[in-house]
XYZ file of C-alpha atoms in Angstrom:
425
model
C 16.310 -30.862 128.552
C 17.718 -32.296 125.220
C 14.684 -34.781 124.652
C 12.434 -31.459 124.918
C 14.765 -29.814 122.526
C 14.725 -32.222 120.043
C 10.817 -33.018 120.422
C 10.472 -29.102 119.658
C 12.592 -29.959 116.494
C 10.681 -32.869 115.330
C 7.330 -30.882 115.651
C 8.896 -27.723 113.684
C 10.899 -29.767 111.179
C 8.065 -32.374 110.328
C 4.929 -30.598 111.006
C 5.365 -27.634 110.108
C 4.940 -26.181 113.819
C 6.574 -22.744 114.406
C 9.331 -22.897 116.434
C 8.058 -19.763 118.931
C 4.690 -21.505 119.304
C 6.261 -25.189 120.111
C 9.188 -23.804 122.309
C 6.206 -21.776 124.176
C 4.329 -25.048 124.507
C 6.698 -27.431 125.393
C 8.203 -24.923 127.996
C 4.817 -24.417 129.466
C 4.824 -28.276 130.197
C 8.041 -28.936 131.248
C 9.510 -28.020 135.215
C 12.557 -26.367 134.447
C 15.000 -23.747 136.156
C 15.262 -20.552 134.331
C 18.957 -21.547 133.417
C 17.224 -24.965 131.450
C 14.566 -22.830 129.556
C 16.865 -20.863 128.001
C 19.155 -23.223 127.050
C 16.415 -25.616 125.391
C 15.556 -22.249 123.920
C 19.290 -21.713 122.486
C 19.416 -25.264 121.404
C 16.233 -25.111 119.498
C 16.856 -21.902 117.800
C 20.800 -21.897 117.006
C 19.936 -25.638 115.273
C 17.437 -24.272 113.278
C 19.802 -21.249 112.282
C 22.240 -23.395 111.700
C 20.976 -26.471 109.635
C 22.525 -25.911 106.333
C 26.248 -25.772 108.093
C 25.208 -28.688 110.563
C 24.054 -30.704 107.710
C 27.287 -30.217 105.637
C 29.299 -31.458 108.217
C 27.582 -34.007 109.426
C 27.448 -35.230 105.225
C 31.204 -34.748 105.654
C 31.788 -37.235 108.118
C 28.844 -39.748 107.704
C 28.505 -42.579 105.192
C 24.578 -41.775 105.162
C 23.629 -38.382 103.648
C 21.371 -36.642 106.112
C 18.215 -36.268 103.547
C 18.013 -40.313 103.615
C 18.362 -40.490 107.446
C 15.247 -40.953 109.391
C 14.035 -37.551 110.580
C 14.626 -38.459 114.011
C 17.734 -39.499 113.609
C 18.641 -36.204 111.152
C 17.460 -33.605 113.809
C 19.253 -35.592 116.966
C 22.615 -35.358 115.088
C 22.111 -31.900 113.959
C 21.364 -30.758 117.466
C 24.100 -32.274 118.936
C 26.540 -30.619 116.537
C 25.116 -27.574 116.971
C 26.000 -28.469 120.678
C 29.077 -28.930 119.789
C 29.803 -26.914 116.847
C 28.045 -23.278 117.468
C 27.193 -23.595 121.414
C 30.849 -24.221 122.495
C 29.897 -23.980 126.785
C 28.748 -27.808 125.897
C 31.059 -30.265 126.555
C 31.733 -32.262 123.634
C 31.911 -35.677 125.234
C 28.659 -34.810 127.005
C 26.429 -33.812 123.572
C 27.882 -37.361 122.157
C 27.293 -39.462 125.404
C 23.222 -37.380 125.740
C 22.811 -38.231 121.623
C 23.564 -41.726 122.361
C 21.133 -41.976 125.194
C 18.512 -40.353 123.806
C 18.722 -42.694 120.469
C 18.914 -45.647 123.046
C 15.784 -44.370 124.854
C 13.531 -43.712 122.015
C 13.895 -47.235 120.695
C 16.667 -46.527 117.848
C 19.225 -48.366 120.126
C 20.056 -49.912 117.336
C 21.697 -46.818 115.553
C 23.592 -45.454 119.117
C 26.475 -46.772 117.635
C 26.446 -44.918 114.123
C 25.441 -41.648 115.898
C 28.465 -42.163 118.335
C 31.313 -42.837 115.492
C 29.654 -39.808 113.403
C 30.005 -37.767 116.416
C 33.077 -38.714 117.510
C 34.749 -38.609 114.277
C 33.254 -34.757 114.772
C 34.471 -33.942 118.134
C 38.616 -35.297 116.626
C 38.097 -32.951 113.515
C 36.986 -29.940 114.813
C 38.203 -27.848 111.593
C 36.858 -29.716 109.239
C 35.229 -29.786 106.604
C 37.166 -26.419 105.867
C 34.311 -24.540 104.016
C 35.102 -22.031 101.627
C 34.744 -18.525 102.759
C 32.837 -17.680 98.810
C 30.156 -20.216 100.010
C 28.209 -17.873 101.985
C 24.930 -19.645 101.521
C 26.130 -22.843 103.329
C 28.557 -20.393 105.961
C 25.341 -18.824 106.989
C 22.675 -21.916 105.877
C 21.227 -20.467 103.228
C 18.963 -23.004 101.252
C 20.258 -23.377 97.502
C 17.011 -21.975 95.565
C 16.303 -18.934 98.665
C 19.971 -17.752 98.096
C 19.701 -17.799 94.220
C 16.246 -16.128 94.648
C 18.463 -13.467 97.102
C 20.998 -12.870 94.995
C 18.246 -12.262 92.003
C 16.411 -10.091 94.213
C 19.072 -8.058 95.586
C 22.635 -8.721 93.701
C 25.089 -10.436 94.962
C 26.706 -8.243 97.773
C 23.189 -7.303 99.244
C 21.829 -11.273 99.531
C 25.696 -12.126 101.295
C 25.059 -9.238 103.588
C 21.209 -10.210 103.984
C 22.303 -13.721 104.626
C 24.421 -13.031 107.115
C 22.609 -10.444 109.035
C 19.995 -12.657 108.972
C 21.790 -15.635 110.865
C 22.737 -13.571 113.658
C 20.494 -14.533 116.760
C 18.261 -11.205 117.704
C 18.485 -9.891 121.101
C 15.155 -8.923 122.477
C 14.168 -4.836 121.520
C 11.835 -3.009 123.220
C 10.175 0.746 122.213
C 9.769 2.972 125.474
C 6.537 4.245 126.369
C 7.524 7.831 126.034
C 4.044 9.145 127.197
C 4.817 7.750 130.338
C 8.881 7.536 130.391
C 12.045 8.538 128.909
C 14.301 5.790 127.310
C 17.391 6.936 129.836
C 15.266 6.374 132.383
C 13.801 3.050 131.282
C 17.281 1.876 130.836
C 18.307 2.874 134.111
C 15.243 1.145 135.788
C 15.782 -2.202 134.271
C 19.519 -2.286 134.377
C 18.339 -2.647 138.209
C 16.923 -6.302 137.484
C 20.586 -7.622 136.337
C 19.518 -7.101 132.475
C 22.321 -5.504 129.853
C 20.402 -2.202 128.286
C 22.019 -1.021 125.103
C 20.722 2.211 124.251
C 19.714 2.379 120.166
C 18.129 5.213 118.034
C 15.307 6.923 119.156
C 13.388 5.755 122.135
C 15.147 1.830 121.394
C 16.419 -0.431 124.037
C 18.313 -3.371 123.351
C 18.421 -5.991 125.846
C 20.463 -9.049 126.632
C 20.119 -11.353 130.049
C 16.468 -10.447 130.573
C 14.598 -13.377 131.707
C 10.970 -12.675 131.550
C 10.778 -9.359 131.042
C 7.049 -9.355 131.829
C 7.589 -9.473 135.912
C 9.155 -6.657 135.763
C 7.849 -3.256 137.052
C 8.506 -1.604 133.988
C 6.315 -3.851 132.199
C 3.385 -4.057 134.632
C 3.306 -0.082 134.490
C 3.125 0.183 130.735
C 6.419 1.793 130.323
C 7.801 0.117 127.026
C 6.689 -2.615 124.533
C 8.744 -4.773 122.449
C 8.987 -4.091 118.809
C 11.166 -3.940 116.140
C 13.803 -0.676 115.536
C 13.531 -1.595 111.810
C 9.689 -1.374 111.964
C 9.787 2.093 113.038
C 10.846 3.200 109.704
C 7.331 2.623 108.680
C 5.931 4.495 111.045
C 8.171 7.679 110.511
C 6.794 7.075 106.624
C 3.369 7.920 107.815
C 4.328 11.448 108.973
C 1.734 11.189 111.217
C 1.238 14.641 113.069
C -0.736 15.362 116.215
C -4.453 15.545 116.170
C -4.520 13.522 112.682
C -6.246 10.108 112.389
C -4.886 6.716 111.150
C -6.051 3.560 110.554
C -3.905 0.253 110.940
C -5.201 -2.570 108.779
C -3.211 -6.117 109.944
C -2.436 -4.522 112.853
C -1.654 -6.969 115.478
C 0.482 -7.361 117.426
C 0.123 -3.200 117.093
C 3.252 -2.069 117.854
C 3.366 0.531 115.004
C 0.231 1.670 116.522
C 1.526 1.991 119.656
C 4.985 3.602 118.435
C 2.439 6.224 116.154
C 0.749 7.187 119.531
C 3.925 8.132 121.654
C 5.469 9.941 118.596
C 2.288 11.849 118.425
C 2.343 12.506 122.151
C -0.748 10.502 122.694
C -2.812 12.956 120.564
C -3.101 10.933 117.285
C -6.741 9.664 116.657
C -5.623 5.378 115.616
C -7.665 2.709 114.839
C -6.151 -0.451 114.651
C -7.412 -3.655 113.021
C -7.198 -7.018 112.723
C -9.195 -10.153 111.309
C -8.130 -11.928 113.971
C -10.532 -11.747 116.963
C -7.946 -13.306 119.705
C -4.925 -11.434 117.706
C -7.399 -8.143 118.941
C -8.026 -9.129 122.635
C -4.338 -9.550 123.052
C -3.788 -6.150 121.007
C -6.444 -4.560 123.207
C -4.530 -5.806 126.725
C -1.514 -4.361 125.690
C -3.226 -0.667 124.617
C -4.446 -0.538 128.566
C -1.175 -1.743 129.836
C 0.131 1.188 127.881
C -2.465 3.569 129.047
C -2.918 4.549 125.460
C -6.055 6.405 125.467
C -6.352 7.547 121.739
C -6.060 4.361 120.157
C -9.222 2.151 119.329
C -8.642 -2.034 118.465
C -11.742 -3.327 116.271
C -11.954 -6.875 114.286
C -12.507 -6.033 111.069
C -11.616 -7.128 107.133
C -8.728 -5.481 105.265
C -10.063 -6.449 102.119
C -13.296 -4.718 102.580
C -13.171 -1.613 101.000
C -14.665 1.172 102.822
C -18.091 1.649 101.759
C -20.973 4.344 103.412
C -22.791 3.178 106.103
C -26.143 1.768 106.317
C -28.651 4.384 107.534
C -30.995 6.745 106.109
C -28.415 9.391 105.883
C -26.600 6.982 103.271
C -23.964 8.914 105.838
C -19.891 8.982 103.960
C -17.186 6.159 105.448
C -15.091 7.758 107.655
C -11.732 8.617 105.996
C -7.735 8.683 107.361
C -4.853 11.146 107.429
C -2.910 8.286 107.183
C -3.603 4.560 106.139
C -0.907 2.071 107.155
C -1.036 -1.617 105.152
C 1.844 -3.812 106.709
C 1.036 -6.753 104.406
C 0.547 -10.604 105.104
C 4.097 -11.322 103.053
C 6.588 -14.086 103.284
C 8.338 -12.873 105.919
C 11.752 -13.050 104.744
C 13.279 -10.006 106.395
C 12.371 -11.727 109.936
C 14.379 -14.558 109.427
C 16.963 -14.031 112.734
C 13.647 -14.676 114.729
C 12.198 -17.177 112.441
C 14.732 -19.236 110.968
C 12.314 -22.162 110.335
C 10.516 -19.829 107.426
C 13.993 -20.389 104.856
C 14.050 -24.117 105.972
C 10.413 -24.343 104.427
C 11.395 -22.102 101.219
C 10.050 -22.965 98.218
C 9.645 -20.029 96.190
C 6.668 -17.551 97.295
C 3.363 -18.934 97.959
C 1.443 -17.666 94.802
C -1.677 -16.609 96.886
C 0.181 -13.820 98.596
C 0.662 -11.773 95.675
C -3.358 -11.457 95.149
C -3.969 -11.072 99.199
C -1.867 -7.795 99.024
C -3.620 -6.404 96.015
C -6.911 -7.136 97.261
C -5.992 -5.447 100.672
C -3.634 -2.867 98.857
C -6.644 -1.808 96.772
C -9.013 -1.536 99.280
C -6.876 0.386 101.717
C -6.497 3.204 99.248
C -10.318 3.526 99.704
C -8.904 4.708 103.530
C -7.441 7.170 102.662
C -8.927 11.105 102.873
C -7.841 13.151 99.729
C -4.247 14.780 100.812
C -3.286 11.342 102.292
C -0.602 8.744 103.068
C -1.283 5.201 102.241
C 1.940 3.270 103.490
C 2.296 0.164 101.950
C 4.870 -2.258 104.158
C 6.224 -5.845 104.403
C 8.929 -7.823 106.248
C 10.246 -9.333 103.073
C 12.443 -8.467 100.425
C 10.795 -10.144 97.434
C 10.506 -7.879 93.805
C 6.986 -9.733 93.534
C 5.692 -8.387 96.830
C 7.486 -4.912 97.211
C 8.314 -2.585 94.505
C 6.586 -4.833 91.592
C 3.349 -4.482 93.828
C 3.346 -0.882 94.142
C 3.968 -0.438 90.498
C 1.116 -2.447 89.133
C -0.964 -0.303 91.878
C -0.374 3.097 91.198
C -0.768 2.010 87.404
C -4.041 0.845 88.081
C -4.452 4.080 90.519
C -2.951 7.183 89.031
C -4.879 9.317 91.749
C -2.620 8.294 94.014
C 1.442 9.284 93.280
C 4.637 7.320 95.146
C 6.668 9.461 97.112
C 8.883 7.421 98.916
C 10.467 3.455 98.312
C 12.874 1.965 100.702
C 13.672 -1.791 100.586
C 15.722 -2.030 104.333
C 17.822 -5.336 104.770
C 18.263 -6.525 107.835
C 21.083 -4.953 110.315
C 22.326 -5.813 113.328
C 19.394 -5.289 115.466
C 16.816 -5.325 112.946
C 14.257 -6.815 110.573
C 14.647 -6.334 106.913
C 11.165 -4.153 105.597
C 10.309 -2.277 102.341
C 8.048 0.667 102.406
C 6.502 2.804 99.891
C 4.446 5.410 101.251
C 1.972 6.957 98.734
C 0.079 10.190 98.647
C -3.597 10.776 97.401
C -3.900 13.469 95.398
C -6.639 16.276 96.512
């Protein structure tokens, strides 16, 4: 189990592999029990939470600083502190004795014996080093430049509480298909397969001990979808009513779709897209698992603008009640389900800022006069959010902001910012 941890590590750390994708992959390959899975899944993610903390104590107690260790030998030691550090049903003596076999068996034998005194030396000192309860971006493995960039971002108090929120691991949340069930009754119905429902706001379902959640009945019968409770706030922006029509650019995987149509009772007219041709056949699956009859998935460019269509007729694009944008961004608000994004943070990847005018721009062409146009992202960035919106509706004054939220994340949810504009008649 621990070699298939630690390959998952070497693929996400030093190839830039996401860690859901690898995990999915290497599970796929491998024979294991249930049990195994999910603790190679634990392992995995909980070390990549954790590296800051696991790399300040293993610089504590080792007379090589982890960035000048081999990468092999950087992510074996992390992962078995982590083992014995944050996932305390490990046996110590058994993470130090499986580090020192693995070294042995993937021909650094001759470094078993440094990883064993590190480890050891570990396993006496259990308290230390005693880390100061101010230094909240190494408590909760913050890299140095993201936490400055938080703290700039957000002040002080917010990036701590972003930080830590953020470092929690997420339980699984799923959105109940309340066209075809209530969330009571969901809960009920699953609590049947040994899984731990917590009820949450709305038609939410939090869910711990769930195995694959895709056997279940309640799956197979299109009775709930997993999603985010944070992202629903940007769906209750759109103030989508029945019988309007909305269009979804970046949809996939469409669960804000989805959530639009059973808030609408199924009578919303939606269109969601995506550039992504496979990202659409998956999207499209899940729509007839749901039974969701009033939603259309097409492939198609957010950055085209809408333009009139190519007949004789010269006939008018067809225009929405409400146009929902959830941006390609960097992601930062997702960062309890993809810690491996603030591991890779080097300031924001000056491309993004022109992608979301270019698709911010031509969304607003979307929109019929009276609209919404909800602009949204998972990230918490001035750049992105708020100093996006400005330079837009400077550049648009038909259209006027109504509403800007920037939402951290909380205990079971993603941090988002939404603005939700209205097109004047």
């Amino acid at each position: 189990m621990r070699n298939i941890a630690l390959a998952v590590l070497m693929e996400v750390m030093e190839d830039g592999a996401y860690a859901n994708i690898a995990l999915r992959k290497a599970l796929g390959q491998a024979n294991l029990e249930p049990r195994d899975r999910a603790f190679v899944t634990e392992l995995v993610n909980e070390t990549l939470r954790n590296m800051g903390y696991l790399d300040a104590v293993i610089n504590f107690f080792a007379s090589l600083p982890v960035d000048k260790m081999r990468p092999y030998i950087r992510n074996l030691l992390c992962m078995s502190v982590c083992q014995m550090r944050i996932l305390t049903k490990v046996p110590p003596h058994a993470a130090v004795h499986e580090a020192v076999e693995l070294a042995k068996s993937s021909g650094n034998g001759t470094l078993a014996g440094f990883i064993n005194g590190v480890l050891r030396n570990i396993n006496r000192r259990p308290d230390e080093p005693v880390l100061s309860d101010t230094s909240w971006a190494v408590k909760y493995s913050c890299p140095p430049r993201l936490a400055a960039h938080l703290t700039r971002w957000l002040g002080e108090d917010a990036a701590r509480e972003f930080a830590r929120y953020s470092h929690a691991a997420p339980l699984v949340t799923i959105y109940a298909n309340t066209t075809k069930i209530t969330s009571a009754a969901l809960a009920e119905k699953l609590t049947t397969h040994g899984m731990t429902v917590t009820p949450l706001e709305g038609a939410f379902l939090a869910l711990r001990n769930t195995g694959d959640i895709s056997v279940t009945e309640a799956f197979q019968a299109g009775e709930f979808f997993v999603m985010d409770p944070g992202a629903m706030a940007v769906v209750d922006a759109l103030q989508l009513q029945p019988a309007q029509t909305m269009l979804d650019l970046c949809a996939a995987p469409g669960g804000k779709s989805f959530a639009a149509a059973c808030a609408t009772g199924g009578s919303a007219i939606i269109t969601a897209m995506d550039i992504h041709p496979h990202r659409v056949t998956l999207m499209e699956m899940t729509r007839k698992r749901l039974g969701l009859q009033n939603i259309t998935t097409r492939v198609g460019d957010a950055t085209v603008p809408a333009t009139p269509l190519a007949t004789t007729e010269n006939v008018q694009p067809m225009l929405y009640d409400a146009v929902l944008l959830d941006a390609p961004c960097s992601g930062l608000g997702t960062l309890r389900k993809r810690p491996e994004i603030k591991l890779r943070y080097n300031g924001i990847d000056p491309t993004l800022p022109d992608l979301q005018r270019k698709l911010l721009t031509a969304a607003a062409t979307h929109v019929a006069p009276g609209g919404i146009l909800v602009y949204a992202t998972c990230t918490v960035t001035l750049e992105e959010n708020a100093q996006q919106v400005a330079s837009f509706c400077a550049a648009h004054p038909g259209f006027s902001l109504e509403h800007e939220a920037q939402l951290l994340p909380g205990a079971h949810s993603d941090g988002f910012y939404i603005a939700r504009l209205r097109k004047m008649t």
